[in-house]
PDB file of C-alpha atoms and ligand atoms in Angstrom:
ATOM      1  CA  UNK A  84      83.699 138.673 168.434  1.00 95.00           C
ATOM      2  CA  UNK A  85      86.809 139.405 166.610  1.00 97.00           C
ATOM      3  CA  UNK A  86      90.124 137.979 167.923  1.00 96.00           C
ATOM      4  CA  UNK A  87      93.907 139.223 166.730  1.00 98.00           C
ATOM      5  CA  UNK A  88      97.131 139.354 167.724  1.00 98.00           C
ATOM      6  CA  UNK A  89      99.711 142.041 167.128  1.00 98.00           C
ATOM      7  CA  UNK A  90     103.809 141.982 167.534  1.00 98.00           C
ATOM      8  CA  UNK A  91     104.803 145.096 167.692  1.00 98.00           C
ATOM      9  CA  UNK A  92     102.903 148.933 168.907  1.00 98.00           C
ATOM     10  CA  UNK A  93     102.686 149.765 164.769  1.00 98.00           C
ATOM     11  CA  UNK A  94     100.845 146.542 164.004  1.00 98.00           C
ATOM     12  CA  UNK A  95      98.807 147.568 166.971  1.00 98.00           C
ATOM     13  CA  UNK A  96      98.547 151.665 165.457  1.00 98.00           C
ATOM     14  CA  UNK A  97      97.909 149.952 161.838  1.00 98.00           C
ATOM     15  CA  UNK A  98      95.029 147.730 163.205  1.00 98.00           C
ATOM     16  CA  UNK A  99      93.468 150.681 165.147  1.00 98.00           C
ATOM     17  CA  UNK A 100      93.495 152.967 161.991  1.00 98.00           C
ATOM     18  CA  UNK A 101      91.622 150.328 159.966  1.00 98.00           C
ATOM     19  CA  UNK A 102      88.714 150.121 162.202  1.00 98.00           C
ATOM     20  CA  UNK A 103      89.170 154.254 162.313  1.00 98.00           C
ATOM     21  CA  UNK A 104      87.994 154.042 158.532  1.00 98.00           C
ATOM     22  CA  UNK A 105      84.740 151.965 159.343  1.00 98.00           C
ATOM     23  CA  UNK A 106      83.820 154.009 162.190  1.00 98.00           C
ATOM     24  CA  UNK A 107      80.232 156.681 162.293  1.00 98.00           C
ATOM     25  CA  UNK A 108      79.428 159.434 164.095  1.00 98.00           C
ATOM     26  CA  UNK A 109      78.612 158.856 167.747  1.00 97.00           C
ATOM     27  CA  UNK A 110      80.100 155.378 167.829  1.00 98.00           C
ATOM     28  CA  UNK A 111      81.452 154.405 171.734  1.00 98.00           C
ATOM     29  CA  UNK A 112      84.921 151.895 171.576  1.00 98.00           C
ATOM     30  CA  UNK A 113      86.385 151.297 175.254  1.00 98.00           C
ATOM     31  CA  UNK A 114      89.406 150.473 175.768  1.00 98.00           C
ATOM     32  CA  UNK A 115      90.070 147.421 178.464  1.00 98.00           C
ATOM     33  CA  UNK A 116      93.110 146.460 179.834  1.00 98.00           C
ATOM     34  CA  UNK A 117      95.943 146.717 182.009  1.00 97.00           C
ATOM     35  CA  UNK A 118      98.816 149.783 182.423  1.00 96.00           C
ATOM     36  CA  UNK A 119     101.436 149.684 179.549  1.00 97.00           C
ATOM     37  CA  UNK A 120      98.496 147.306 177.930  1.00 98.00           C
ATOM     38  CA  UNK A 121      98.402 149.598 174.712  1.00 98.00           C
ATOM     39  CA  UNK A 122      95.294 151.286 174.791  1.00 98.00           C
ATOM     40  CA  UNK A 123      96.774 154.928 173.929  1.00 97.00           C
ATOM     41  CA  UNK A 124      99.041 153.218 171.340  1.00 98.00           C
ATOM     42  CA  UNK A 125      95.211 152.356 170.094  1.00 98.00           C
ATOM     43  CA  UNK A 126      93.603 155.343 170.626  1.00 98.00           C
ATOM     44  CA  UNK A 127      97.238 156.651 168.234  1.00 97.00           C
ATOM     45  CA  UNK A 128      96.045 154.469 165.457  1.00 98.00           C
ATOM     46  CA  UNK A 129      92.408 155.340 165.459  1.00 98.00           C
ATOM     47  CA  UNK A 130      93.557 159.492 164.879  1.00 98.00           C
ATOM     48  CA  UNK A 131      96.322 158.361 161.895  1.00 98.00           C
ATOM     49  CA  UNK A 132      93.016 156.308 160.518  1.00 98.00           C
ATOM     50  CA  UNK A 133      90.834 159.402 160.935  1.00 98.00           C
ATOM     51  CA  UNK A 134      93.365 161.608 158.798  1.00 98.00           C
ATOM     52  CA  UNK A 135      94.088 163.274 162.346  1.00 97.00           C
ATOM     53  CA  UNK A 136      97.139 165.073 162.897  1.00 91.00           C
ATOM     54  CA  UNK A 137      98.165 166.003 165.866  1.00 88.00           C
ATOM     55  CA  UNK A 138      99.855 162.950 167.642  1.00 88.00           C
ATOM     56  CA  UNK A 139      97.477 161.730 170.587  1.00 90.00           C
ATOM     57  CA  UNK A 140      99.069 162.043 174.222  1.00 88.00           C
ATOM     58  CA  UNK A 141      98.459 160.672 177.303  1.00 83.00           C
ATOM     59  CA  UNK A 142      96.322 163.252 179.054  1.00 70.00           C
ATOM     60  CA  UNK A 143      97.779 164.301 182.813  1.00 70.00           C
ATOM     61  CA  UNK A 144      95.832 166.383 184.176  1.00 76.00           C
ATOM     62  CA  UNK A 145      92.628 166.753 181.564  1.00 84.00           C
ATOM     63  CA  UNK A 146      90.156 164.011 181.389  1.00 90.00           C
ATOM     64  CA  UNK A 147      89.250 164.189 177.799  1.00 92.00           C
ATOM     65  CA  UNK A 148      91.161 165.542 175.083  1.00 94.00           C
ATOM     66  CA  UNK A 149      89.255 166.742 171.714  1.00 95.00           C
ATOM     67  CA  UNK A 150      90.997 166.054 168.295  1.00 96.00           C
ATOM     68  CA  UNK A 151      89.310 167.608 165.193  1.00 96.00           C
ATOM     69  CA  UNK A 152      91.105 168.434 161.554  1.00 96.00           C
ATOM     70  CA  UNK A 153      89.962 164.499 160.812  1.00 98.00           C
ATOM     71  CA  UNK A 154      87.139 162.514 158.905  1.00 98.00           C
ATOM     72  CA  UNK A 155      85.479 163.391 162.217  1.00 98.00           C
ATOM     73  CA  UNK A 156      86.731 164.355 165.166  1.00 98.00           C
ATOM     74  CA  UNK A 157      87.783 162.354 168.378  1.00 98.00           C
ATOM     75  CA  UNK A 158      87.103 162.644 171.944  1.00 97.00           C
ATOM     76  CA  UNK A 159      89.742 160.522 173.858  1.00 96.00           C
ATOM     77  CA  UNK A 160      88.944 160.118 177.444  1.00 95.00           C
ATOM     78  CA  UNK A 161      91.657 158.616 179.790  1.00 94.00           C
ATOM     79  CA  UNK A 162      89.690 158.100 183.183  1.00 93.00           C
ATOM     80  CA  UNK A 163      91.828 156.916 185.245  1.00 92.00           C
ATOM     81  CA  UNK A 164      92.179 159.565 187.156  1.00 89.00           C
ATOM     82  CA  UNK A 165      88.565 159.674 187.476  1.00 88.00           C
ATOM     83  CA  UNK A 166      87.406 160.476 191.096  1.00 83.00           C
ATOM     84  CA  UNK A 167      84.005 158.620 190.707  1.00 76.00           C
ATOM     85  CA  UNK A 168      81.167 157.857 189.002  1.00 71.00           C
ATOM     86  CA  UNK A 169      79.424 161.321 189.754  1.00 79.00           C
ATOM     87  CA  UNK A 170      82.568 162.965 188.048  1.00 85.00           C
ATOM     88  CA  UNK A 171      81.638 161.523 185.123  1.00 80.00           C
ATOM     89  CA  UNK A 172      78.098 163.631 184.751  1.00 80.00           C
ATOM     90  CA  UNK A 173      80.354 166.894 185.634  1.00 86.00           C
ATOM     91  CA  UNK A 174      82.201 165.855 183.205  1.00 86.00           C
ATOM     92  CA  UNK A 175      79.681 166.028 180.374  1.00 88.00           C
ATOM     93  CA  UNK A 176      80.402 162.676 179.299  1.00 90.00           C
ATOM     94  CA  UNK A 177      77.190 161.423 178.169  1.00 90.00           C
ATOM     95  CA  UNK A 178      76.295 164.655 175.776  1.00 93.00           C
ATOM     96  CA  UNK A 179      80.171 163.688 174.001  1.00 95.00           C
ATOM     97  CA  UNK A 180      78.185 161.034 172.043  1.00 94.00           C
ATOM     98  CA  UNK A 181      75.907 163.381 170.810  1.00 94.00           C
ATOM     99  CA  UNK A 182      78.211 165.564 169.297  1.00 94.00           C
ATOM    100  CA  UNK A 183      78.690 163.660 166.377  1.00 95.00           C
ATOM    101  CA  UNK A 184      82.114 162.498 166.727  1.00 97.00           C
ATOM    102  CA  UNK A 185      83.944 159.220 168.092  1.00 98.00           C
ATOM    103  CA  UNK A 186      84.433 158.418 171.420  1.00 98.00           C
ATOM    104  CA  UNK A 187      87.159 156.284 172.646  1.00 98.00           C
ATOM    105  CA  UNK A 188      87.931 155.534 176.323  1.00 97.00           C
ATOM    106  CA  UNK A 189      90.869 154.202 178.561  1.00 96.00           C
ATOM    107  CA  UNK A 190      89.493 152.751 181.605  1.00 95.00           C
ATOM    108  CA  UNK A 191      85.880 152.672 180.915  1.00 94.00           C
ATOM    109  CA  UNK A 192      85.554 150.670 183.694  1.00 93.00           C
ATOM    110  CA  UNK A 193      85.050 154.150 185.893  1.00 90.00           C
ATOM    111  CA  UNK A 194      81.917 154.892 183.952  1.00 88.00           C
ATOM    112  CA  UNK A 195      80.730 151.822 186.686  1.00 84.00           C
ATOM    113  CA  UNK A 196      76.988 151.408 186.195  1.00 82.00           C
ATOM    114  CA  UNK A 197      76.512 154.029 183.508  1.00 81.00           C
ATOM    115  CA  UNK A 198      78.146 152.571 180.800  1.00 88.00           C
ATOM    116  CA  UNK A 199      76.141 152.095 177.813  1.00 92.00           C
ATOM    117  CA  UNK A 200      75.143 149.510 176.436  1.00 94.00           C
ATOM    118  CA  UNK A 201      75.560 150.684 172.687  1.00 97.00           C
ATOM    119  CA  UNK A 202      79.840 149.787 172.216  1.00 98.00           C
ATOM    120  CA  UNK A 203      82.570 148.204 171.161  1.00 98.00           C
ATOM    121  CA  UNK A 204      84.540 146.539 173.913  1.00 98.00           C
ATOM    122  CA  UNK A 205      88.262 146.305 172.934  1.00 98.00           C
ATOM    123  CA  UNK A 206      90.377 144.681 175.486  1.00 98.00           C
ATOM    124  CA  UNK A 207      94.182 144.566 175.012  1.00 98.00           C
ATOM    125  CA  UNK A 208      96.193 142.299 176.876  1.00 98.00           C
ATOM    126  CA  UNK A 209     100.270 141.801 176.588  1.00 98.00           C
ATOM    127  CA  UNK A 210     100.933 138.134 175.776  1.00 98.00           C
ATOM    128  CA  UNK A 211     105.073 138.532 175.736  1.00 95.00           C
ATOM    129  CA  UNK A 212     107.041 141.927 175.489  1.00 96.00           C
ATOM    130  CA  UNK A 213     105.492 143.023 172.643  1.00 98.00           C
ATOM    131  CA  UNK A 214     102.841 140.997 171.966  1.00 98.00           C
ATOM    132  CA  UNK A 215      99.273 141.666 172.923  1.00 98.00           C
ATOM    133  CA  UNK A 216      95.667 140.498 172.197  1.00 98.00           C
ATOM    134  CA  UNK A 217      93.291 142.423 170.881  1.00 98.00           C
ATOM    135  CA  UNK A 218      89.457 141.206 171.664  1.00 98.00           C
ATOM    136  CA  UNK A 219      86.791 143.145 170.379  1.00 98.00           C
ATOM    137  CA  UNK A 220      83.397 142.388 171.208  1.00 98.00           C
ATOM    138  CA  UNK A 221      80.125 144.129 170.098  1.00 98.00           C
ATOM    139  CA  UNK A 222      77.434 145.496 171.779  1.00 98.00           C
ATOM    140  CA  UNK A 223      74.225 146.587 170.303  1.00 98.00           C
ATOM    141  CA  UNK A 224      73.076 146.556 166.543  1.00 98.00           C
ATOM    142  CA  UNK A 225      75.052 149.690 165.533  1.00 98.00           C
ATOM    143  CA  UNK A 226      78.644 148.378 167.226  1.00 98.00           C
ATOM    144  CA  UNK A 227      77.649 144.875 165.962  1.00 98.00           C
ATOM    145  CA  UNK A 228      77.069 145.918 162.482  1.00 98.00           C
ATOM    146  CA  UNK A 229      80.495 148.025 162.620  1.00 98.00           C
ATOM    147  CA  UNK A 230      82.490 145.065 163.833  1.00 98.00           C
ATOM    148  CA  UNK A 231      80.819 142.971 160.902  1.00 98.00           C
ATOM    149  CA  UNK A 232      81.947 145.829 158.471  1.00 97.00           C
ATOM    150  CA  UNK A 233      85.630 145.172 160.044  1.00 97.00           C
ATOM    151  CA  UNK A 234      85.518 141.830 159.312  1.00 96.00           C
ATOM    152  CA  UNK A 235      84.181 142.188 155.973  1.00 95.00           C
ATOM    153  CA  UNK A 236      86.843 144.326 154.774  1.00 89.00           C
ATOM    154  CA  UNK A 237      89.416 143.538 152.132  1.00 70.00           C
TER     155      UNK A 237
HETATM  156  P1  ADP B 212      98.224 152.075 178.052  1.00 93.80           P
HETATM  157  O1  ADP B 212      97.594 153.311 177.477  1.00 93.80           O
HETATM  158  O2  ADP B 212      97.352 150.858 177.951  1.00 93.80           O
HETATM  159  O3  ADP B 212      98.740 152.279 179.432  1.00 93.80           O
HETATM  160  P2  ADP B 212     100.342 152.633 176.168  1.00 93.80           P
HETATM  161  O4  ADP B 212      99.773 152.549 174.810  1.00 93.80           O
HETATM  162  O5  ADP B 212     100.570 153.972 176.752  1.00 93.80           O
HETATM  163  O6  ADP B 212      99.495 151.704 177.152  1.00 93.80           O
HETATM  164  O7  ADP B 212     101.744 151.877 176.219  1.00 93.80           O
HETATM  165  C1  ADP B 212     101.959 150.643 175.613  1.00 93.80           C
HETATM  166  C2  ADP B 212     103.461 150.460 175.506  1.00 93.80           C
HETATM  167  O8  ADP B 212     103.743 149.156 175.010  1.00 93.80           O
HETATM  168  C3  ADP B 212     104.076 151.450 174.527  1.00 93.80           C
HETATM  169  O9  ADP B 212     105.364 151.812 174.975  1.00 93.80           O
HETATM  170  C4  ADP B 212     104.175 150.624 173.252  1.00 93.80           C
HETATM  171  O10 ADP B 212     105.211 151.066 172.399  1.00 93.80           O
HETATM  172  C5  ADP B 212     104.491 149.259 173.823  1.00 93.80           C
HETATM  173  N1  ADP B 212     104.100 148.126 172.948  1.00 93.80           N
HETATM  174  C6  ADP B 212     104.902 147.093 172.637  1.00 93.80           C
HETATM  175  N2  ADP B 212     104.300 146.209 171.861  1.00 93.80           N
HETATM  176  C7  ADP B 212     103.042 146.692 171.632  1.00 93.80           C
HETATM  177  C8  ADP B 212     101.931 146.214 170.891  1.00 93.80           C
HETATM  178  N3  ADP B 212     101.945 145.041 170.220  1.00 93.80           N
HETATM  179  N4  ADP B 212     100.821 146.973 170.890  1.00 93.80           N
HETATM  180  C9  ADP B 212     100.769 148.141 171.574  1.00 93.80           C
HETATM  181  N5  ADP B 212     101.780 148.638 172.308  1.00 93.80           N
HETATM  182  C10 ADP B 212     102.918 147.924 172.341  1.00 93.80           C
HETATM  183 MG1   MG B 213      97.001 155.133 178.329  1.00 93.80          MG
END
């Protein structure tokens, strides 16, 4: 478990792009928490840190949105406009992690029952106006061992 706080949406993007340069292909990190929370500000951070680009958006009307041109490339799902749970299969979701890439998610909480159990949980929560809390919590040998390589660095 890894605990922070951040003051301001950069501190939030700088965090985000340091745990973009410890990340492997097919590694899962959802993003928890509330509208306005930060979790594309994150999601912004992890590209920069991945040497990507194009500035990441919040989708409208697409579900995922593919980012490539970086160390490797990023799927960035937004789900909240996900009808349900069978969506998600139509979707493809589950053959994203094989492509060899990194796969972050904004309300992973619509994957319901089929979320895996191989991830990082991030949860971001505002403590003041531009505050917020970043959590992280590992799950599985391969998330743990990232979030131990976080830690570990300089
Ligand atoms: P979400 O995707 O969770 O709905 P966004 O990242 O789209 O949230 O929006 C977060 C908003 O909060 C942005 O306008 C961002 O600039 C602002 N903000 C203020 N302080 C922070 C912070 N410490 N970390 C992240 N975002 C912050
Ligand atoms: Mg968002």
């Amino acid at each position: 478990m890894m605990d922070l706080l951040t003051h301001n949406a950069k501190e939030t993007r700088a965090f985000a792009a340091r745990l973009a340069t410890q990340v492997q292909r097919g590694d899962l990190l959802l993003l928890h928490g509330d509208l306005g929370a930060g979790k594309t500000t994150f999601a912004q951070g992890l590209a920069e840190g991945l040497g990507i680009a194009a500035g990441v958006t919040s989708p409208t009307f697409t579900l995922v949105q593919e980012y490539r041109g970086g160390r490797l490339p990023l799927y960035h799902f937004d789900l909240y406009r996900l009808g349900g749970p069978d969506e998600v299969f139509d979707l493809g979701f589950f053959d994203y992690l094989e492509q060899g890439g990194v796969v972050v998610v904004e309300w992973p909480e619509r994957l319901g029952e089929s979320l895996p159990t191989e991830r990082l949980d991030i949860t971001l929560s505002a403590a003041g106006e531009a505050e917020r809390t970043i959590t992280l919590l590992a799950r599985g040998a391969r998330h743990t061992q990232l979030l131990t390589a976080l830690e570990e660095q300089a």
